[in-house]
Tab-separated table of C-alpha atoms in Angstrom:
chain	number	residue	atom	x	y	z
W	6	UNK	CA	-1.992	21.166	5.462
W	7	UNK	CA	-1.068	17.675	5.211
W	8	UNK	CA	-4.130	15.144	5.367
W	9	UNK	CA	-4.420	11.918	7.230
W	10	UNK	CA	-5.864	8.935	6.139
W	11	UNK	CA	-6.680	5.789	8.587
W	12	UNK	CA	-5.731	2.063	7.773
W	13	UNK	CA	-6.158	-1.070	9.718
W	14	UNK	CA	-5.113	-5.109	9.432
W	15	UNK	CA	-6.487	-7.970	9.153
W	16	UNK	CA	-3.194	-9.795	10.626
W	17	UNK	CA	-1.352	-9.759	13.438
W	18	UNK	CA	2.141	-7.722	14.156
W	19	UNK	CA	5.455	-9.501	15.187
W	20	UNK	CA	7.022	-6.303	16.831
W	21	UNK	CA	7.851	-6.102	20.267
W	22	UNK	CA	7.502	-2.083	20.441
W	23	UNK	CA	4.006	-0.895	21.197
W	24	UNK	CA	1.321	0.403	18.928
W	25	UNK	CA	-2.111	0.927	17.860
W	26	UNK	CA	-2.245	-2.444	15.805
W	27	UNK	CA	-2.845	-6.449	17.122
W	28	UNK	CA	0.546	-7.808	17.879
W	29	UNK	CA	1.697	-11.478	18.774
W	30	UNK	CA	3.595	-10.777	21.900
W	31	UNK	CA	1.947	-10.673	25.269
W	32	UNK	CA	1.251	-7.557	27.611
W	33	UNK	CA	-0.626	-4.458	27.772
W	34	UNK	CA	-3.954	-4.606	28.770
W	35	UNK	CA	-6.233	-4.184	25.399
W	36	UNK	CA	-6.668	-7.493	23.705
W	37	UNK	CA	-7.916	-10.435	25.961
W	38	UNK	CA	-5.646	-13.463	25.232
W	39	UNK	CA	-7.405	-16.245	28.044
W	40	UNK	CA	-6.642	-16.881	31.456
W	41	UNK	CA	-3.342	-18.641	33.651
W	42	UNK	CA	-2.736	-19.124	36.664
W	43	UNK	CA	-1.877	-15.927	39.039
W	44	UNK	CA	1.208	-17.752	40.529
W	45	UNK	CA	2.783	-18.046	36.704
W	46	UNK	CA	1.573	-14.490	35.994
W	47	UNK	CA	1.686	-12.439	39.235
W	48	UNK	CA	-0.613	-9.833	38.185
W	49	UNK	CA	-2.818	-8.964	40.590
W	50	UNK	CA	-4.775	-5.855	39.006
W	51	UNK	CA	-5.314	-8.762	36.406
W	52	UNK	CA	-7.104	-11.055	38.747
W	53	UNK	CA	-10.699	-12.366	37.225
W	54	UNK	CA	-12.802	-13.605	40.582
W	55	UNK	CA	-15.478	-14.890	38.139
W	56	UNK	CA	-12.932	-17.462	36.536
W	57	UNK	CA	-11.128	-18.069	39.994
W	58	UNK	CA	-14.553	-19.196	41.420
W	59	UNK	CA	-14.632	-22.013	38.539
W	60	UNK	CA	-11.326	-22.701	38.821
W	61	UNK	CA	-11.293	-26.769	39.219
W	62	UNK	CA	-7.927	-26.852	40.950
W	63	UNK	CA	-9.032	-23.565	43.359
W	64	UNK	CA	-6.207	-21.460	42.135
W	65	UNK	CA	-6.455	-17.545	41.434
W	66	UNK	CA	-6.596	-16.770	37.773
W	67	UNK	CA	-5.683	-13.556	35.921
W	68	UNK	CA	-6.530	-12.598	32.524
W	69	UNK	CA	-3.997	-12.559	30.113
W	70	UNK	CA	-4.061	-9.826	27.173
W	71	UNK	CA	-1.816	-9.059	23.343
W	72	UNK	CA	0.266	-6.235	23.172
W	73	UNK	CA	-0.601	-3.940	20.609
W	74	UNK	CA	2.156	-3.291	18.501
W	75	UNK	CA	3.599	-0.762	15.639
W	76	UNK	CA	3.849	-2.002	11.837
W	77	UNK	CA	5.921	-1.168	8.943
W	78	UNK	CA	4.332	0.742	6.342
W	79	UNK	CA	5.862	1.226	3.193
W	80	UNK	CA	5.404	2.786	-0.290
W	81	UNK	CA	6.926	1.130	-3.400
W	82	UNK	CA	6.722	2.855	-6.560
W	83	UNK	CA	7.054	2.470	-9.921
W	84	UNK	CA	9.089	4.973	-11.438
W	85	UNK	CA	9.558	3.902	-15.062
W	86	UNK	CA	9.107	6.347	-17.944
W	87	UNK	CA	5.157	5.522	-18.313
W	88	UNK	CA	4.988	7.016	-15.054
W	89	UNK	CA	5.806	10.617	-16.002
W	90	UNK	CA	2.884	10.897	-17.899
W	91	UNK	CA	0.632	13.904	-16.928
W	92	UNK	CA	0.418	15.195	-13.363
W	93	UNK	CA	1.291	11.105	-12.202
W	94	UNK	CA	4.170	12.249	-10.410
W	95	UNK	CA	2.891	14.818	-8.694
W	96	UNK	CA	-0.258	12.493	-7.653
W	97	UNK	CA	2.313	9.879	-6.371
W	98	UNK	CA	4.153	13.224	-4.638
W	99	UNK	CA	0.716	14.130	-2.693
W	100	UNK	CA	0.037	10.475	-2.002
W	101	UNK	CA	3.559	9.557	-0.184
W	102	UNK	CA	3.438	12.626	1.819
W	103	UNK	CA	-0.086	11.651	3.332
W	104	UNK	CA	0.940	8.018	3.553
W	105	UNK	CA	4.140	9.319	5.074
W	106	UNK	CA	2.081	11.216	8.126
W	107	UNK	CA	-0.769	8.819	8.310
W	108	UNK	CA	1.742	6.217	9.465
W	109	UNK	CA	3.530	8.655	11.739
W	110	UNK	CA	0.342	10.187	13.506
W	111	UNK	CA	-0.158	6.281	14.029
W	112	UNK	CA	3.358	5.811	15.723
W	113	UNK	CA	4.232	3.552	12.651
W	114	UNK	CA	7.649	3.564	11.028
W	115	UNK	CA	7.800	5.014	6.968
W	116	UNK	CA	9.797	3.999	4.301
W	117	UNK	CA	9.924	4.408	0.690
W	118	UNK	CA	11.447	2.994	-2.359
W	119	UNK	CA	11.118	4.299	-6.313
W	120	UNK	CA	12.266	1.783	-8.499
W	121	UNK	CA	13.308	2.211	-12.104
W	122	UNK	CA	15.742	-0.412	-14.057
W	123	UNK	CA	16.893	-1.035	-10.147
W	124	UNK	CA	15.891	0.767	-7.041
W	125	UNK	CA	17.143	4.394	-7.532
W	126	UNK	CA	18.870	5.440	-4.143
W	127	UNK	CA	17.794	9.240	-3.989
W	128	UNK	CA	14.289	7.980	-3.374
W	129	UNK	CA	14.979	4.772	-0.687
W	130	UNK	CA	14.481	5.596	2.805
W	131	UNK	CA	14.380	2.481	5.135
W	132	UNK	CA	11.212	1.571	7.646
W	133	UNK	CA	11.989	4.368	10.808
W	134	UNK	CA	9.994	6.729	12.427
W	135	UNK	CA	9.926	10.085	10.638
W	136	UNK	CA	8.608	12.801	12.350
W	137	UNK	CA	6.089	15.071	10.736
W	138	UNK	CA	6.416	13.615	7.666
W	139	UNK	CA	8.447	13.213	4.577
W	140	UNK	CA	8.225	17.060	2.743
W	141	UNK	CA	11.739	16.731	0.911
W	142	UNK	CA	11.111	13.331	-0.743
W	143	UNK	CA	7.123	14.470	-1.666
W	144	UNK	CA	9.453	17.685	-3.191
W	145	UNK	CA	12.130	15.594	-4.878
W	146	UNK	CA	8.859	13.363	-6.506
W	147	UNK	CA	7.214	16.687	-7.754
W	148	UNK	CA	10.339	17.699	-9.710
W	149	UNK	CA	11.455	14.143	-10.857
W	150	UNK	CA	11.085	12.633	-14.590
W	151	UNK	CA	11.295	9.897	-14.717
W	152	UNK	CA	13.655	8.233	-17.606
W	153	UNK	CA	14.083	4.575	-17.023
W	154	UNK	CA	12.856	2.406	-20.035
W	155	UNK	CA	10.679	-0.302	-17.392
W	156	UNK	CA	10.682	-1.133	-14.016
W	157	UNK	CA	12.077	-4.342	-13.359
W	158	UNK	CA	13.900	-3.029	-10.140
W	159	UNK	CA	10.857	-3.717	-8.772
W	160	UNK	CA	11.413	-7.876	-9.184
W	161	UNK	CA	13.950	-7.186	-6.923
W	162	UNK	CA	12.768	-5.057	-4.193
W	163	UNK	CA	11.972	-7.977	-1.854
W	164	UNK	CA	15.732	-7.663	-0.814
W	165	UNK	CA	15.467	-4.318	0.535
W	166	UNK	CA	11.396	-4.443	2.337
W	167	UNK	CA	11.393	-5.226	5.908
W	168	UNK	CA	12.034	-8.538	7.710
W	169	UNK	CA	9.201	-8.410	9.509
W	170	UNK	CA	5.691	-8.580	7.846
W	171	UNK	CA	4.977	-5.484	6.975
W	172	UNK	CA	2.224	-2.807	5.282
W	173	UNK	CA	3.148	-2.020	1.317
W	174	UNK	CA	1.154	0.467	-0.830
W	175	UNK	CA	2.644	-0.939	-4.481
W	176	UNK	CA	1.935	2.008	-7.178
W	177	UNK	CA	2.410	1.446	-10.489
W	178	UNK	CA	0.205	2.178	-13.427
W	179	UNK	CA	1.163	-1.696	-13.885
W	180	UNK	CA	1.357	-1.326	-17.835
W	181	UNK	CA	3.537	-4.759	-18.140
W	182	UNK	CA	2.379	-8.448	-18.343
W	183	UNK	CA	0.224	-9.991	-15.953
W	184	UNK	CA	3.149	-13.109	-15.702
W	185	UNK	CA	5.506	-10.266	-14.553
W	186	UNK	CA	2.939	-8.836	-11.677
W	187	UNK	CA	2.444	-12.523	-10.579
W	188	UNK	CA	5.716	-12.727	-9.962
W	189	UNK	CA	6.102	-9.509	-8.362
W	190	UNK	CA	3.033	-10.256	-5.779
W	191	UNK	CA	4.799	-13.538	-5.537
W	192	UNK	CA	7.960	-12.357	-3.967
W	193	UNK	CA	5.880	-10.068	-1.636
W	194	UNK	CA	3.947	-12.853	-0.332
W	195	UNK	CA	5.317	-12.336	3.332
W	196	UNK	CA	3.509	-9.112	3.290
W	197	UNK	CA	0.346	-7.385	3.102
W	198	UNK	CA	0.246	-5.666	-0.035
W	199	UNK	CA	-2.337	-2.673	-1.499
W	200	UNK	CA	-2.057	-2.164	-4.981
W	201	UNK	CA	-2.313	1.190	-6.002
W	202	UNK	CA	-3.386	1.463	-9.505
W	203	UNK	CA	-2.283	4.895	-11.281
W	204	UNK	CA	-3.996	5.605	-14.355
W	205	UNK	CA	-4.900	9.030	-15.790
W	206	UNK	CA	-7.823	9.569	-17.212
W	207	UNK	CA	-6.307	11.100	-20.532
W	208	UNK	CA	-4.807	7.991	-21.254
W	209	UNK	CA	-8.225	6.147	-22.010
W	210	UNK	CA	-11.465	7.925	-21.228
W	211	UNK	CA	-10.729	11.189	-22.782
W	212	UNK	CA	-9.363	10.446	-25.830
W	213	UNK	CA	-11.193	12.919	-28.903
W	214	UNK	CA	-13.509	11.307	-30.708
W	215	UNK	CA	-12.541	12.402	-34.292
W	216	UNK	CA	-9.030	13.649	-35.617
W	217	UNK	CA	-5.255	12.619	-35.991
W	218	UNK	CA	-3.796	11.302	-32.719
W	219	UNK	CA	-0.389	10.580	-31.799
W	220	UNK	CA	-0.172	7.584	-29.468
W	221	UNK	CA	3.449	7.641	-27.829
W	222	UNK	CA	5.322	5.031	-25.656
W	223	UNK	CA	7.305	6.927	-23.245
W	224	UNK	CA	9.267	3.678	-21.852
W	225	UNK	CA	10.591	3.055	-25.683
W	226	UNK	CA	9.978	5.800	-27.327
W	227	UNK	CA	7.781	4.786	-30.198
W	228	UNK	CA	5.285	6.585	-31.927
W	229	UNK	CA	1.950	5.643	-33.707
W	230	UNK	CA	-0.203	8.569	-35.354
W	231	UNK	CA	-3.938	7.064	-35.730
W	232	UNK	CA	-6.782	8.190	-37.542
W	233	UNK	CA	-8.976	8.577	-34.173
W	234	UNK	CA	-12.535	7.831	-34.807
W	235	UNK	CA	-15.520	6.876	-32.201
W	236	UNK	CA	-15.435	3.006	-32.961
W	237	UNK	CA	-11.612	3.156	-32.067
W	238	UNK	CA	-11.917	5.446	-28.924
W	239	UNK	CA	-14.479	3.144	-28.025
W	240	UNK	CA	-11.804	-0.021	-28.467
W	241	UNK	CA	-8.849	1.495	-26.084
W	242	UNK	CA	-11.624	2.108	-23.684
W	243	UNK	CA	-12.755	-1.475	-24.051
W	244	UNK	CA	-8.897	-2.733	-23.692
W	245	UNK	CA	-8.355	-0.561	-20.644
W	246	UNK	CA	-11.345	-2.134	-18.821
W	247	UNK	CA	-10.888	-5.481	-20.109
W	248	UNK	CA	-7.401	-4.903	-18.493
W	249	UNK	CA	-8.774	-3.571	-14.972
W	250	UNK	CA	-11.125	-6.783	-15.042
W	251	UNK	CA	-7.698	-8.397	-15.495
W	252	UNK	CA	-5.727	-6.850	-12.615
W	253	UNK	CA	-8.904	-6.967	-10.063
W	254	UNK	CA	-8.649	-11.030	-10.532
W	255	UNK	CA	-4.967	-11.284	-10.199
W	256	UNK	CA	-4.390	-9.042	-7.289
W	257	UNK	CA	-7.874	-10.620	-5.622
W	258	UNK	CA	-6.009	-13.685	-5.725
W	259	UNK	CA	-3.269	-12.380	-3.714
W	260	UNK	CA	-5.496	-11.300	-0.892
W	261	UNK	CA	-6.537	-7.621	-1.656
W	262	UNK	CA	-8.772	-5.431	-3.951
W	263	UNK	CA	-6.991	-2.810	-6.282
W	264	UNK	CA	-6.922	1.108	-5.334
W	265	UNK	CA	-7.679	3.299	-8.253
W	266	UNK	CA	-5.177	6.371	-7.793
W	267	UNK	CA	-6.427	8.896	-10.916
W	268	UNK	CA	-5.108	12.523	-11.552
W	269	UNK	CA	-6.322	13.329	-8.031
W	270	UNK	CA	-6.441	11.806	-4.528
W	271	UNK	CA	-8.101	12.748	-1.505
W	272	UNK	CA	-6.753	11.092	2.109
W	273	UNK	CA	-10.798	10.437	2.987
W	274	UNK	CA	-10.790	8.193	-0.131
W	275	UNK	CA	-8.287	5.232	1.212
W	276	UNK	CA	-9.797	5.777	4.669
W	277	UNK	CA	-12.588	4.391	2.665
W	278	UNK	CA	-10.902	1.141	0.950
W	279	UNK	CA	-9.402	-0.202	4.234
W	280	UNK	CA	-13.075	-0.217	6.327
W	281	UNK	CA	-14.738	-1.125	3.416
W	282	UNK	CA	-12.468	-4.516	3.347
């Protein structure tokens, strides 16, 4: 059974089609927007005697209300070689598919783009409404390896997101220089971005504390055999916070905390982030 999570924003929705979420257009009856004049709005159901009464020029007045509209929600991912390391893939899998529903049990429109070298067209699908789901792309993530050497496809995406602003979960184990994620969140600026931050925890924290170790690069293929000792585990654990200290700052700076997506993920958990913004 496919879990839902719940997510909310802090902005306001250019769509015209209704929703659950605050939009900019006027109508429906859920948001109170102020007052006019009943003979510009003839709404009568509308009709506030309390503000009529003070009415200086003795006119009926109505109140006025926003529509609540639908959003975009989208998934970016990084699907560079560092990505294929451990169960990442199928974390990433588990994590669409619930984003995927959440946005449809919401009335939202889902899309998705994987991004390699470029954008990699077996996994784009554009913003629509998808119903139940997305099973065959969470299947095609579960089997895929990915290959490419880095992920600058993703400098690019801006081209193919959304017109409108628009919800983005960006995952990425985001194992390339801060300059370069600047200039990601940069061309994203138009829209609200979450960055989801995939590390495993065999990459850092449970490293052994004594023996030979074989440290490999899986986006170039290099290999380092170390001498693995306590005071060195300790160092890569040290560099791997240092960097999350890093990556809070930068992506604080562009408006939201990081998500910490590890070898498992549980919908409750994101529920979490968004009301705890």
């Amino acid at each position: 059974m496919i879990e839902e999570f719940h997510y909310q924003i802090p902005w306001r929705t250019s769509s015209a089609h209704p929703g659950r979420h605050p939009g900019q257009h006027s109508g429906g009856e859920h948001d109170f927007q102020g007052h006019a004049p009943l003979i510009s709005r003839p709404e009568a159901h509308n009709i506030d005697v309390h503000a009529s009464l003070l009415d200086p020029f003795q006119q009926f007045v109505v109140r006025t209300f926003r529509q609540r509209s639908v959003i975009n929600v989208t998934v970016i991912a990084d699907l560079s070689a560092s990505m294929g390391f451990q169960n990442k893939m199928a974390t990433l899998a588990k994590f669409t598919e619930q984003a995927a529903y959440s946005a449809f049990r919401s009335g939202d429109h889902f899309g998705f783009m994987g991004c390699g070298e470029d954008i990699i067209p077996e996994f784009y699908l554009p913003p629509r409404w998808y119903k139940g789901g997305t099973t065959e792309l969470a299947e095609s993530l579960r089997h895929y390896r990915p290959a490419s050497t880095n992920a600058k496809g993703l400098l690019t995406i801006q081209e193919y997101c959304p017109r409108h602003r628009s919800l983005i979960f960006l995952v990425s184990d985001f194992h390339y220089p801060l300059q370069d994620i600047a200039t990601l969140f940069d061309s994203l600026l138009k829209h609200d971005v979450i960055p989801v931050v995939m590390w495993h925890p065999d990459e850092y924290e449970q490293l052994p504390e004594w023996g030979l170790f074989t440290l490999s690069d899986p986006e170039t293929g290099r290999e380092k055999t170390l001498l693995m000792r306590p005071g060195l585990k300790k160092k890569i654990i040290q560099a791997f916070n240092a960097q999350r200290e890093q990556l809070k700052h930068l992506f604080i700076r562009y408006g939201r905390q990081p998500f910490y997506l590890h070898d498992a993920f549980e919908a409750d958990q994101m529920t979490r982030y968004f009301y705890e913004q």
